[in-house]
């Protein structure tokens, strides 16, 4: 094992090779073969951070596995390897070292041979490669098909996919398998955030990229592999592995002329009334040239912005984050900078007192903003939830927005001004996280009978009890906890904000069937002293606050569940349109079209009902919403989760074995199928929702309208 000192990387000293992008000559005189850099904005920004990062922060321990990086020193007098590679590599740490700051627990790596040192790295399932594609490997030019054909060997392998040229020479050993090809020439602090804050150690054995998987790509080396690619991959794979793209097939545009790509016809997303891939029922009808009274231009702008964000920054990494069982912490700050956290925390209103709109991408600029703050309504929040749900992972959804979306509104709506000023700004800025802690081992939907007790003591309370299945509880800084401060029943329940740093608070991540990256936790409160200033609203009024918050929580579940059902339908249609059985595409089999039809009718019916209820939350006074909308929202939750379960099952049948395999073409459907129960049970089980919905609706009809029932 070799330990290398950390040195910042000066971007100005990197010379770009543009003629034949096979290497970059570094200021040390060493050549990194097979890798190159380009002056892309995102790349300069990311690499530029290396020159200013503190060496201690840049030091990291890297899990080693599978990226080939060949380094050749032209002379023995060349500066050390570490002068241009900004990390130090260490052997597996002693367990005590895990507590040291600025380090990420590591695996092991090896050097092979004395002259060409070959390192094999991998993108961990636990980390994000969000910042890597497009700036470490950048398209550099145009190639003819004959030029591509000359790169057809094991050491020099190019392929064409959809008119773009990909150099997969260093990727042969990783195909197939779903691992991300990446070079760690960016600050680990920027990449990881606190993704390893729980001091987990994940180890992989070093492996040489050889074996049967090499032959799969070599069969198509130097050729147009578009047909074969489409048969076995989703289109999103090209986005995820865009780092391998080195150019296009064709002639370079003459100087002064427009690139053929920029001069092409407008895409669907350029049209005000036509948006997305236009898969039948793959998006809401107002995306596909249907009129709607609910949406205006600001809704279209936020839709366009969120679509790009999800496609670029979330969807390519969803599988990795879910397998890692935690979303990276930088994602919270990213969402805060965009304004997403503020948008989902206010229950259809922006909490303008607790964040600066001019520091957010969505709301800055007044009337010229993507969404002018004065125009923001519940449909903007709906679009945010709906678009992010397209990633097809309840874990990522709840990991980013779940705790905040249900844990912060009770504080904003009912907390003292001092409590709000102390907590809300940090959460909306992504500096702190929060969760709602109500469910207990023996009390789920039966909130009135919870047993976690808060006894008065001096100037505060002493809390003892347990909470279970708490979303974001693994990493949350604050717990909006339901506790018993009075007698039995609903009249003795209060809400307290308990802080992670208070002595006696302990959490552990639970092993659940799905929503892995949501941080579902089991929480113990043992003699936790909580100041009276942390009580939310009035003592013993917590049950009312919880019930008011349930409508908001359930609508969030409805939005997510119906979009996940739509994802199942969209994925099934796309797959069925290319997969053939008995010489016929799946979508041409009547029995499978019948499945798709039943999925579509349930999704569209649920969506129409959902839009109607959202509209009522805009025009109806808040005091009436709790009375009139509680029943319909409960029924709508049951409707949406039953629709989700049906669509997940039918999509799984269409995908066959692929829907039983984690990762790959059936990734979204397989994951959604596992996560159905995470929508059908939380916020009130389907059985309770159906009973509550009818009971509440009949009561309203009798008391408010005089129905004689």
XYZ file of C-alpha atoms in Angstrom, residues 34-309:
276
model
C -7.268 7.302 -21.760
C -8.497 10.329 -19.799
C -8.811 13.962 -20.859
C -10.311 17.234 -19.798
C -12.087 20.086 -21.498
C -13.075 23.612 -20.611
C -16.686 22.922 -19.826
C -18.303 25.337 -17.393
C -19.337 22.687 -14.908
C -15.971 21.037 -15.197
C -14.011 24.210 -14.545
C -16.199 24.992 -11.591
C -15.734 21.538 -10.094
C -12.039 21.181 -10.853
C -11.432 24.764 -9.810
C -12.569 23.927 -6.316
C -9.617 21.605 -5.992
C -7.174 24.483 -6.185
C -8.698 26.178 -3.171
C -9.760 23.254 -1.038
C -7.922 22.749 2.206
C -5.667 19.695 1.867
C -7.221 18.088 4.912
C -10.658 18.406 3.383
C -9.502 16.937 0.102
C -7.986 13.897 1.756
C -10.241 10.918 1.466
C -10.238 7.194 1.516
C -11.542 5.721 -1.665
C -13.311 2.447 -2.240
C -11.384 0.671 -4.949
C -12.696 -1.516 -7.625
C -13.057 -0.966 -11.274
C -11.954 2.124 -13.190
C -8.792 1.709 -15.212
C -6.490 4.728 -14.961
C -3.064 4.224 -16.537
C -0.259 6.510 -15.463
C 3.093 6.593 -17.222
C 6.057 8.536 -15.955
C 8.394 9.608 -18.792
C 11.413 9.832 -16.536
C 12.596 9.002 -13.057
C 13.037 12.714 -12.389
C 9.362 13.475 -12.894
C 7.539 15.010 -9.941
C 5.677 12.575 -7.710
C 2.354 11.122 -8.724
C 0.643 13.116 -5.993
C 1.592 16.434 -7.573
C -1.242 16.124 -10.027
C -3.565 13.572 -8.417
C -5.302 15.348 -5.549
C -5.926 12.438 -3.186
C -3.958 10.253 -0.881
C -4.670 6.575 -0.759
C -4.494 4.762 2.523
C -4.784 1.175 3.593
C -7.974 0.190 5.441
C -8.248 2.346 8.551
C -8.306 1.201 12.112
C -11.881 1.378 13.486
C -10.874 4.219 15.788
C -9.972 6.352 12.780
C -13.579 6.379 11.639
C -14.319 9.192 14.046
C -11.733 11.527 12.551
C -13.250 14.434 10.611
C -12.645 15.059 6.919
C -12.201 11.377 6.118
C -14.465 8.932 4.368
C -14.157 5.272 5.450
C -12.282 3.398 2.776
C -11.825 0.055 1.145
C -8.564 -1.020 -0.430
C -6.775 -0.589 -3.715
C -3.745 -1.951 -5.489
C -1.090 -0.897 -7.936
C -0.318 -3.308 -10.730
C 3.188 -3.528 -12.276
C 6.057 -1.154 -11.671
C 5.884 0.879 -14.864
C 2.194 1.227 -15.655
C 0.316 1.640 -12.424
C -3.288 0.604 -12.975
C -5.866 1.659 -10.434
C -9.352 0.287 -10.440
C -12.021 2.468 -8.900
C -15.750 2.330 -8.859
C -18.644 4.583 -8.165
C -19.943 3.216 -4.895
C -23.594 2.570 -4.545
C -23.187 4.862 -1.558
C -21.926 7.918 -3.415
C -23.168 10.248 -6.078
C -21.365 10.771 -9.362
C -23.608 13.713 -10.045
C -20.765 16.101 -10.819
C -18.722 13.715 -12.953
C -20.458 13.184 -16.299
C -19.712 15.710 -19.028
C -16.613 17.322 -17.619
C -14.063 14.586 -17.166
C -14.785 13.093 -20.569
C -16.127 15.606 -23.026
C -17.164 15.362 -26.640
C -14.200 16.556 -28.650
C -15.082 16.312 -32.312
C -16.657 14.601 -35.276
C -15.705 11.235 -36.726
C -16.526 9.273 -39.839
C -17.806 5.717 -39.572
C -14.533 4.463 -41.023
C -12.593 6.290 -38.313
C -14.752 4.683 -35.657
C -14.287 1.284 -37.307
C -10.516 1.547 -36.808
C -11.044 1.505 -33.035
C -12.169 -2.089 -32.667
C -9.669 -3.778 -30.387
C -9.725 -4.682 -26.713
C -7.407 -1.788 -25.863
C -9.054 0.712 -28.176
C -12.801 0.180 -28.439
C -15.288 2.732 -29.782
C -18.984 2.271 -30.546
C -21.711 4.423 -32.077
C -25.050 4.869 -30.311
C -27.681 7.220 -31.708
C -25.117 9.136 -33.748
C -22.723 9.732 -30.855
C -19.333 8.069 -30.480
C -18.417 6.428 -27.174
C -14.946 5.287 -26.140
C -15.619 2.204 -24.006
C -12.028 0.950 -23.904
C -11.786 1.296 -20.149
C -15.378 0.203 -19.628
C -15.159 -3.302 -21.059
C -14.691 -5.009 -17.718
C -17.636 -3.215 -16.202
C -20.265 -4.173 -18.756
C -22.834 -5.368 -17.922
C -23.357 -4.666 -14.223
C -24.674 -1.161 -13.725
C -21.575 0.379 -12.159
C -20.768 3.970 -12.986
C -17.523 4.697 -14.805
C -15.875 7.671 -13.169
C -12.591 9.290 -12.241
C -12.336 10.829 -8.787
C -10.618 14.068 -9.824
C -12.989 16.232 -7.832
C -13.117 17.156 -4.200
C -14.543 14.364 -2.086
C -16.113 16.955 0.140
C -18.023 18.325 -2.837
C -19.094 14.865 -3.925
C -20.037 13.194 -0.676
C -21.258 15.852 1.698
C -22.084 13.817 4.793
C -23.157 10.720 2.920
C -20.895 8.632 5.158
C -21.760 10.520 8.321
C -22.863 7.323 10.014
C -19.298 5.955 9.754
C -20.238 2.979 7.666
C -17.379 1.027 6.126
C -18.100 -0.580 2.796
C -15.453 -2.789 1.216
C -15.068 -4.256 -2.203
C -12.283 -6.457 -3.480
C -10.131 -5.121 -6.259
C -10.855 -6.861 -9.521
C -9.281 -6.847 -12.928
C -11.598 -5.864 -15.769
C -11.533 -9.121 -17.674
C -14.065 -11.799 -18.301
C -17.107 -12.617 -20.404
C -18.511 -9.111 -20.137
C -15.595 -7.819 -22.243
C -16.841 -9.793 -25.226
C -20.305 -8.259 -25.181
C -19.000 -4.864 -26.246
C -16.125 -6.200 -28.350
C -18.638 -7.902 -30.648
C -19.809 -4.437 -31.651
C -16.499 -2.568 -31.443
C -16.112 0.008 -34.190
C -19.735 -0.325 -35.334
C -23.103 1.333 -34.878
C -24.562 -0.508 -31.874
C -27.739 1.554 -31.590
C -30.100 -1.336 -32.275
C -28.421 -3.609 -29.756
C -28.218 -0.808 -27.194
C -31.913 0.024 -27.452
C -32.857 -3.617 -27.056
C -31.218 -3.944 -23.655
C -30.983 -0.460 -22.145
C -33.126 2.468 -21.143
C -32.412 5.815 -22.774
C -31.318 7.177 -19.396
C -28.168 5.054 -19.546
C -26.712 7.460 -22.116
C -27.291 10.326 -19.702
C -25.663 8.441 -16.866
C -22.644 7.347 -18.899
C -22.371 10.539 -20.926
C -18.818 10.830 -19.651
C -17.796 8.190 -22.202
C -19.023 10.228 -25.177
C -16.140 11.639 -27.222
C -17.917 13.039 -30.263
C -20.437 12.560 -33.028
C -20.599 10.811 -36.364
C -20.491 13.211 -39.292
C -18.645 16.250 -40.537
C -17.768 19.095 -38.227
C -19.824 22.240 -38.914
C -17.966 24.929 -40.794
C -16.862 27.978 -38.863
C -19.634 30.523 -38.639
C -22.413 28.024 -39.244
C -24.816 26.600 -36.711
C -24.305 23.146 -35.344
C -26.805 20.809 -36.907
C -27.984 19.927 -33.425
C -28.807 23.529 -32.566
C -30.495 24.020 -35.912
C -32.730 21.003 -35.535
C -36.480 21.189 -35.261
C -37.942 22.160 -31.887
C -38.346 19.328 -29.442
C -41.513 18.468 -27.600
C -40.277 20.420 -24.597
C -40.108 23.629 -26.660
C -43.865 23.612 -27.170
C -46.018 25.371 -24.585
C -48.715 22.695 -24.749
C -46.627 19.645 -25.669
C -44.073 18.469 -23.157
C -42.141 15.275 -22.504
C -41.832 12.058 -24.489
C -45.514 11.982 -25.464
C -45.914 8.379 -24.327
C -49.689 7.796 -24.073
C -50.718 8.620 -20.476
C -47.022 8.814 -19.548
C -47.584 12.384 -18.359
C -50.670 14.307 -17.206
C -52.989 15.294 -20.043
C -52.095 19.005 -19.846
C -48.553 17.983 -20.878
C -49.976 16.457 -24.067
C -52.007 19.205 -25.760
C -55.071 18.945 -23.524
C -56.419 22.158 -22.075
C -56.677 22.677 -18.322
C -58.143 25.490 -16.187
C -55.640 24.912 -13.391
C -52.298 25.864 -14.950
C -50.703 29.037 -16.285
C -47.299 30.061 -17.607
C -45.475 29.943 -14.259
C -46.637 26.345 -13.841
C -45.170 25.483 -17.239
C -41.893 27.186 -16.345
C -41.477 25.332 -13.058
C -42.417 22.094 -14.817
C -39.676 22.657 -17.393
C -37.137 23.554 -14.719
C -37.951 20.561 -12.519
C -37.908 18.173 -15.485
C -34.362 19.200 -16.354
C -33.243 19.027 -12.719
